[in-house]
Short mmCIF file of C-alpha atoms and ligand atoms in Angstrom, two decimals:
data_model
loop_
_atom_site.label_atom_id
_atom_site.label_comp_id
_atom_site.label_asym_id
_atom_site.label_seq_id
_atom_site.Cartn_x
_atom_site.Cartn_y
_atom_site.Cartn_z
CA UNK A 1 -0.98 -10.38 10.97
CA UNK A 2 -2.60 -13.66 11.40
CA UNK A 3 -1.45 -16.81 12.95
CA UNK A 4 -1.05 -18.90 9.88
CA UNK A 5 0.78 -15.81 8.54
CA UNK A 6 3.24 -14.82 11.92
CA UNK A 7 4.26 -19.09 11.59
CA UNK A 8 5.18 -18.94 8.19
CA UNK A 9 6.97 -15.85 8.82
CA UNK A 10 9.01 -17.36 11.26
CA UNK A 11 9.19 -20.62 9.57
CA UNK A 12 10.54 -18.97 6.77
CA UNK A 13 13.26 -16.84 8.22
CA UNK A 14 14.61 -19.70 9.91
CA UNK A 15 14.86 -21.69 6.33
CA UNK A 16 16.26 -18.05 5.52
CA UNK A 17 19.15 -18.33 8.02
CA UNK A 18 20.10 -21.48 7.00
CA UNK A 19 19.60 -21.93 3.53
CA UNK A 20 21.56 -18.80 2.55
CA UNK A 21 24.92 -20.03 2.90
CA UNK A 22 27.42 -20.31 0.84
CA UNK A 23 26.76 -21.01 -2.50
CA UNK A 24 23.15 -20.08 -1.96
CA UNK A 25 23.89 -16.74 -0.33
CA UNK A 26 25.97 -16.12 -3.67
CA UNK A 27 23.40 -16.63 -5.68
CA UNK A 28 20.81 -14.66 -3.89
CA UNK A 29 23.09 -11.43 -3.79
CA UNK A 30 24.89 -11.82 -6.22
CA UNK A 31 23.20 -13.76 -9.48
CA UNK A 32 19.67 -13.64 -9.29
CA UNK A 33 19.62 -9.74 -8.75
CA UNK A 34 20.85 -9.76 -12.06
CA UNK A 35 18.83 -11.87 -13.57
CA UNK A 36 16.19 -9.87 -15.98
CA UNK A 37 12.43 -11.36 -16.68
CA UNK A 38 11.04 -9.50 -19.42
CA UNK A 39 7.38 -10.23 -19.05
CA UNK A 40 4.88 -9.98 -22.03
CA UNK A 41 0.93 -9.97 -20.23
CA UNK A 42 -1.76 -9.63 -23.39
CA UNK A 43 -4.47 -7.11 -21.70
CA UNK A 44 -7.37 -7.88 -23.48
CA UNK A 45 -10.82 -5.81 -23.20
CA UNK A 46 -13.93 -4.53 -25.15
CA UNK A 47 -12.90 -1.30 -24.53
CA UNK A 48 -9.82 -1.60 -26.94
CA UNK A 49 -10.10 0.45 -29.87
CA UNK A 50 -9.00 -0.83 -33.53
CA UNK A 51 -5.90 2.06 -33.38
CA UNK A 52 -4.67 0.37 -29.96
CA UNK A 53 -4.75 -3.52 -31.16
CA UNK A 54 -1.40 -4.90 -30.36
CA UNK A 55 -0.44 -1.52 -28.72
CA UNK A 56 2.82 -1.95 -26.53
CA UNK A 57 3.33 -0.36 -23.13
CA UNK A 58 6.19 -1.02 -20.95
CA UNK A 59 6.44 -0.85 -17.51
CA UNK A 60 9.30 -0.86 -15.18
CA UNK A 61 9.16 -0.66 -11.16
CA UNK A 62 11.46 -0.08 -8.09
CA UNK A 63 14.55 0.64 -9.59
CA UNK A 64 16.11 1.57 -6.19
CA UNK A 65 19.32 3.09 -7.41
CA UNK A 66 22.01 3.35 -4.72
CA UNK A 67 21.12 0.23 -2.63
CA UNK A 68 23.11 -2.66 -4.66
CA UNK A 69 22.00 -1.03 -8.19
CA UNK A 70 24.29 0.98 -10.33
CA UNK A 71 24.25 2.94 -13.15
CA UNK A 72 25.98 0.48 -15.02
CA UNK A 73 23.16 -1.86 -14.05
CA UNK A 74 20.62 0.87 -15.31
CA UNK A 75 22.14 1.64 -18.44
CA UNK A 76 22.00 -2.50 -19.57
CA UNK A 77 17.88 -1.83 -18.70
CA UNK A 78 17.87 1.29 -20.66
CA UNK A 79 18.89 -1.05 -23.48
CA UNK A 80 16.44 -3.83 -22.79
CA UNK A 81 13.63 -0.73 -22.77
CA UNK A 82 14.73 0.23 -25.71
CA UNK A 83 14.99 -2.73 -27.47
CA UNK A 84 10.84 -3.68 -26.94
CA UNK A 85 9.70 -0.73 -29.20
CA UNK A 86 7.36 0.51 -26.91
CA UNK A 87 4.55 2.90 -27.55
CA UNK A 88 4.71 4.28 -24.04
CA UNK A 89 6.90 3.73 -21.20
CA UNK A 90 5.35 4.09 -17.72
CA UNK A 91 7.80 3.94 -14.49
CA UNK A 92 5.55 3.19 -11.21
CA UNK A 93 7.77 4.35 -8.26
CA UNK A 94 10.78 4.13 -6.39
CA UNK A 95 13.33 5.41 -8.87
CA UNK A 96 16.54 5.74 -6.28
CA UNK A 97 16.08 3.97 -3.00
CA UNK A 98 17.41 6.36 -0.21
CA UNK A 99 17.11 10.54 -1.51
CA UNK A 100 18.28 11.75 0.94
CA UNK A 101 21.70 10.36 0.28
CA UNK A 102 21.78 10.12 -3.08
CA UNK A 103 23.50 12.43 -5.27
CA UNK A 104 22.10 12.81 -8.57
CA UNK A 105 24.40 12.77 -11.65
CA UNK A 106 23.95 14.09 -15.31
CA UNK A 107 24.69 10.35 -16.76
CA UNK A 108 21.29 9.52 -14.82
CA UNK A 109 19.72 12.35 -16.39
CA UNK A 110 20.74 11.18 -20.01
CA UNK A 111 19.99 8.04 -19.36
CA UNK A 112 16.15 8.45 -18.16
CA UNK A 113 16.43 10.69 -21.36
CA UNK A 114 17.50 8.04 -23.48
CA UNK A 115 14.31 6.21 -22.79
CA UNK A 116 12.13 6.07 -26.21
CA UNK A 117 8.98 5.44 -26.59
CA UNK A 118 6.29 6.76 -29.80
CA UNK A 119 3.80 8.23 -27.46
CA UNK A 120 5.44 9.20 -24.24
CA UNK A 121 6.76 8.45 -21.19
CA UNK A 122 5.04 8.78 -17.84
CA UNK A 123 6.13 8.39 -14.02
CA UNK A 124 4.25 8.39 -10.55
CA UNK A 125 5.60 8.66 -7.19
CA UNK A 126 6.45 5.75 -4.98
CA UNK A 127 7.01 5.94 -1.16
CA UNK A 128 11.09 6.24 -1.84
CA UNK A 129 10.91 8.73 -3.98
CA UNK A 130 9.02 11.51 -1.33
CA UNK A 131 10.89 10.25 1.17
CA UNK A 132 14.22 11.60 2.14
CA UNK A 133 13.47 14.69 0.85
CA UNK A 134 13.08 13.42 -2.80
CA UNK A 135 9.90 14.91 -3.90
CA UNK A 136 11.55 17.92 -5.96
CA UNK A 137 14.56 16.28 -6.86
CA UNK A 138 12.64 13.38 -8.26
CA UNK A 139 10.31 15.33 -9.99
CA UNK A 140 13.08 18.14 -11.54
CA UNK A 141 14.96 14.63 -12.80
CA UNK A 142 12.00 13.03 -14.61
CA UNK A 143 11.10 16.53 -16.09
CA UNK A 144 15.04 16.85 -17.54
CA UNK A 145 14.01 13.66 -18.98
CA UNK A 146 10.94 13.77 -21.09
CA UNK A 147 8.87 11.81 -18.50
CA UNK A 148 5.68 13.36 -17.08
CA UNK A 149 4.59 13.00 -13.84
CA UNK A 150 0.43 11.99 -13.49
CA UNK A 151 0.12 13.04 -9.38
CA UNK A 152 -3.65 12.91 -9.66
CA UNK A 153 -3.60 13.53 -12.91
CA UNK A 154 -4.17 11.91 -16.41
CA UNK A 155 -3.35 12.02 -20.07
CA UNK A 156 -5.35 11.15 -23.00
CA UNK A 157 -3.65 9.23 -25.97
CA UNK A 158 -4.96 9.63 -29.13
CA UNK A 159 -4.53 7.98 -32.34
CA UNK A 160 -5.76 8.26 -35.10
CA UNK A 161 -9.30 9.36 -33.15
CA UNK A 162 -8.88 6.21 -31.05
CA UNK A 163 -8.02 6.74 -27.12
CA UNK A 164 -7.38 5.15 -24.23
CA UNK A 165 -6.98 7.14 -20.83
CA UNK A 166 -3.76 7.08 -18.56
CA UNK A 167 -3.78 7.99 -15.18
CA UNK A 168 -1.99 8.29 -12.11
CA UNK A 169 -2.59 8.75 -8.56
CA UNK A 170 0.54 10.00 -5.88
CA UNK A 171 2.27 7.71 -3.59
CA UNK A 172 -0.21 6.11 -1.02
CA UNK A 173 2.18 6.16 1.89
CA UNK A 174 3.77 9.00 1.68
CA UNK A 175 1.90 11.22 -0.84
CA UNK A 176 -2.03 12.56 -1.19
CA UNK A 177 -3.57 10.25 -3.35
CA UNK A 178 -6.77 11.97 -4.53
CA UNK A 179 -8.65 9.18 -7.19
CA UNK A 180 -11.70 12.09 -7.75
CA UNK A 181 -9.33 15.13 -8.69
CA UNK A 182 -7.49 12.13 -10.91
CA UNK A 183 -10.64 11.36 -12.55
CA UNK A 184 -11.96 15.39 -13.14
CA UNK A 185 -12.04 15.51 -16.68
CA UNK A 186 -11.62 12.04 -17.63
CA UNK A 187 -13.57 10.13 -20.65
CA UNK A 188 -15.01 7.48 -18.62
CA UNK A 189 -16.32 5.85 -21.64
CA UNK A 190 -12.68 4.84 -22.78
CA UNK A 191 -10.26 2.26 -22.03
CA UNK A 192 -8.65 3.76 -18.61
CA UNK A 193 -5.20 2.64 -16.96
CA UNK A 194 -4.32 3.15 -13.81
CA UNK A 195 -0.37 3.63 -12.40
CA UNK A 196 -0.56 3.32 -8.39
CA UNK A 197 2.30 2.51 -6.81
CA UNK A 198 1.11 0.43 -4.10
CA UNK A 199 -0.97 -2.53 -5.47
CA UNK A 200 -3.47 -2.75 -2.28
CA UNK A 201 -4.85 0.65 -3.72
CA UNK A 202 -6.86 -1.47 -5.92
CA UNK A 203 -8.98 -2.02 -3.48
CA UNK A 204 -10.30 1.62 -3.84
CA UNK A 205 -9.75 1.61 -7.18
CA UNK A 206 -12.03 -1.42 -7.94
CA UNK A 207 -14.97 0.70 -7.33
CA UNK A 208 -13.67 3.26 -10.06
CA UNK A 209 -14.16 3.31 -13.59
CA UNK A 210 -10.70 1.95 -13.82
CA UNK A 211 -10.27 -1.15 -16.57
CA UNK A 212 -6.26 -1.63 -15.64
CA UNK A 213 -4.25 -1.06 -12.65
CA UNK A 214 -0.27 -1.53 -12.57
CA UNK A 215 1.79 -1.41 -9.59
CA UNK A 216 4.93 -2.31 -8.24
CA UNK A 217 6.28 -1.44 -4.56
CA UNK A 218 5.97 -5.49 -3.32
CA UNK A 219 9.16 -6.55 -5.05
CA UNK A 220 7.19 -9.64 -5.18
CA UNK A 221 8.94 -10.36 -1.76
CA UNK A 222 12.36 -11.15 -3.22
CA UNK A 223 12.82 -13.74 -1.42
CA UNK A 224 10.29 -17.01 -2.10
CA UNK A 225 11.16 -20.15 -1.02
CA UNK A 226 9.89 -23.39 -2.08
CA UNK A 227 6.30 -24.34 -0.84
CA UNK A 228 6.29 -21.76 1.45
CA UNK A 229 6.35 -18.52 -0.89
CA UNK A 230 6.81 -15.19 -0.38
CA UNK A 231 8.32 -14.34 3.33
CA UNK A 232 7.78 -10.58 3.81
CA UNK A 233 6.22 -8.21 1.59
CA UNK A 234 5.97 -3.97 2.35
CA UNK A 235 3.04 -2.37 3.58
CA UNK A 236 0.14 -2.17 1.18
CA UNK A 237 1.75 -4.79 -0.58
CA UNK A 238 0.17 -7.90 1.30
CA UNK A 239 -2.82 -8.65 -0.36
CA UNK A 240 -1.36 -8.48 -3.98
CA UNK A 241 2.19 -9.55 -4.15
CA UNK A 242 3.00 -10.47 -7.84
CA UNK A 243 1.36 -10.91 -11.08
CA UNK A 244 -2.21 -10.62 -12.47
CA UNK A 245 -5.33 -10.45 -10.49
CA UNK A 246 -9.43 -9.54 -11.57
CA UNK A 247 -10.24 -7.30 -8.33
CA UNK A 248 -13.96 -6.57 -7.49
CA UNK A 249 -17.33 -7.05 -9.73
CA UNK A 250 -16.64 -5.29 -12.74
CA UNK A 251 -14.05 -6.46 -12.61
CA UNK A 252 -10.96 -4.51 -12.79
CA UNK A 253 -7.77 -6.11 -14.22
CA UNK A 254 -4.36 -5.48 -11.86
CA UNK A 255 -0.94 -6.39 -12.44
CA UNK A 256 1.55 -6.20 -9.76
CA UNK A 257 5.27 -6.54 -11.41
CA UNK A 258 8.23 -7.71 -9.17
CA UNK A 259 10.53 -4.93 -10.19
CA UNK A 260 14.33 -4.35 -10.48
CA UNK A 261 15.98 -3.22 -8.08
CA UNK A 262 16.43 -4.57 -4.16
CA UNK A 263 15.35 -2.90 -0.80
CA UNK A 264 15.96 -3.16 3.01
CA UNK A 265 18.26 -6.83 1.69
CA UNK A 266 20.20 -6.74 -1.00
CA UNK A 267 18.75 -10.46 -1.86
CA UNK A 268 16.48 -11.69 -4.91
CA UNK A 269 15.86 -15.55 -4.51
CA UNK A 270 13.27 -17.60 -6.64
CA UNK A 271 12.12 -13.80 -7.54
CA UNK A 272 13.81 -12.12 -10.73
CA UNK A 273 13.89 -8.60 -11.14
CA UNK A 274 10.93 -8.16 -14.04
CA UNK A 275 10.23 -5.60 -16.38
CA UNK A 276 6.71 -6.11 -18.06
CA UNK A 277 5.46 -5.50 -21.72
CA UNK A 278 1.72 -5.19 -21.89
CA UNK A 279 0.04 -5.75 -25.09
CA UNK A 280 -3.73 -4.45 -25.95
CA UNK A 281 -5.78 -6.95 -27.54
CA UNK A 282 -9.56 -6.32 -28.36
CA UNK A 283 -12.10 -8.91 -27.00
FE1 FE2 B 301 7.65 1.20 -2.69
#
């Protein structure tokens, strides 16, 4: 951590302290947690085919059920998904916050089931969901629910002849992310997006054939204040935080969404949960 970074660290938590009071400390926990962004990013590339113009894929991020997010609070996003018409539905990470003490129920299963989209739905690991034990349960959940797991792996979607490549790599943290097994096999020729949980994995994945990278895991700090920013994000998370960013020569295009849920605080503040809807465009 550098200076400039440790003093605004500090700076910040002392703003922290005293600005969340009362009716501020209200609206941090209790408002602005539920406050939903829907996000709608055009993607636009060469490398979009005339089958994928205006193609619609939805991605949602750090639900973290169990720490101050319900099932009541999924089910309203499992309407809001629903309502965007997707084509496909990607989920990067961090599904139910602590495994380990989490006890899954059927109405989660349904729910996660519930989840349309035309072409399918597709999930990677994030560092909550290995740990506490959470690998299999994770995985055995998402399977009951028509989502697919890419751990190193990728799909390609087709239509109508036209295809773009999806691909995922496992949890950076916690998991074996391998980006050469991910890309045995793949079409390099066609439009290729990346899930990675942790957006500093871009750095490796700038020097990949990769066109699109979407990640979650910063929670875009949750709490920003103004001037100042961003106070804290996770590890892996510092050098992209939020948003879009062109990483390396080629370049590669990354977006970095906020998320739902909370972690470690159960605070949001100048830092809406966000779901995103990504449209293809061709150049
Ligand atoms: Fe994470």
């Amino acid at each position: 951590m550098n200076r400039r970074t440790f003093l605004k660290r500090i700076f910040g938590s002392f703003i922290t302290l005293i600005g969340l009071s009362g009716g501020t400390y209200y609206y941090a926990k209790e408002l602005e947690p539920n406050m939903l962004d829907i996000h709608y990013v055009d993607i636009i590339s060469k490398k979009v085919m005339s089958a994928f113009e205006n193609y619609k894929i939805l991605q949602f991020s750090d639900t973290h059920i169990g720490f101050h997010y319900s099932i009541e609070q999924f089910e309203k996003l499992v309407r809001k998904i629903n309502a965007e018409n997707a084509d496909l539905v990607v989920f990067t990470g961090d599904l139910i916050d602590n495994p380990r003490t989490y006890t899954v129920n059927q109405r989660l299963v349904t729910l996660l089931d519930q989840i349309q989209a035309k072409d399918g739905k597709y999930w990677i690991y994030g560092n909550h969901d290995h740990g506490g034990y959470g690998t299999n349960m994770l995985k055995e959940l998402f399977d009951q629910s028509g989502f697919e797991l890419l751990q190193n792996g990728h799909r390609q979607i087709n239509k109508n002849g036209d295809m773009i490549n999806i691909i995922g790599v496992d949890d950076v943290l916690l998991g074996k992310p391998d980006i050469n097994q991910t890309f045995q096999g793949v079409d390099q020729n066609l439009l290729t997006i990346l899930l990675a949980h942790e957006p500093d994995y871009a750095e490796i994945a700038k020097d990949y054939p990769v066109d699109i990278q979407l990640s979650g895991h910063s929670h875009g700090g949750q709490v920003q204040l103004p001037l100042i920013g961003y106070l804290y994000t996770p590890h892996l998370a510092e050098k992209y935080v939020e948003g879009y960013y062109s990483v390396g020569n080629r370049p590669m295009q990354l977006y970095v969404s906020r998320g739902i849920g909370t972690t470690r605080l159960p605070y949001r503040f100048f830092c809406k949960p966000e779901m995103t809807v990504y449209q293809l465009k061709q150049n």
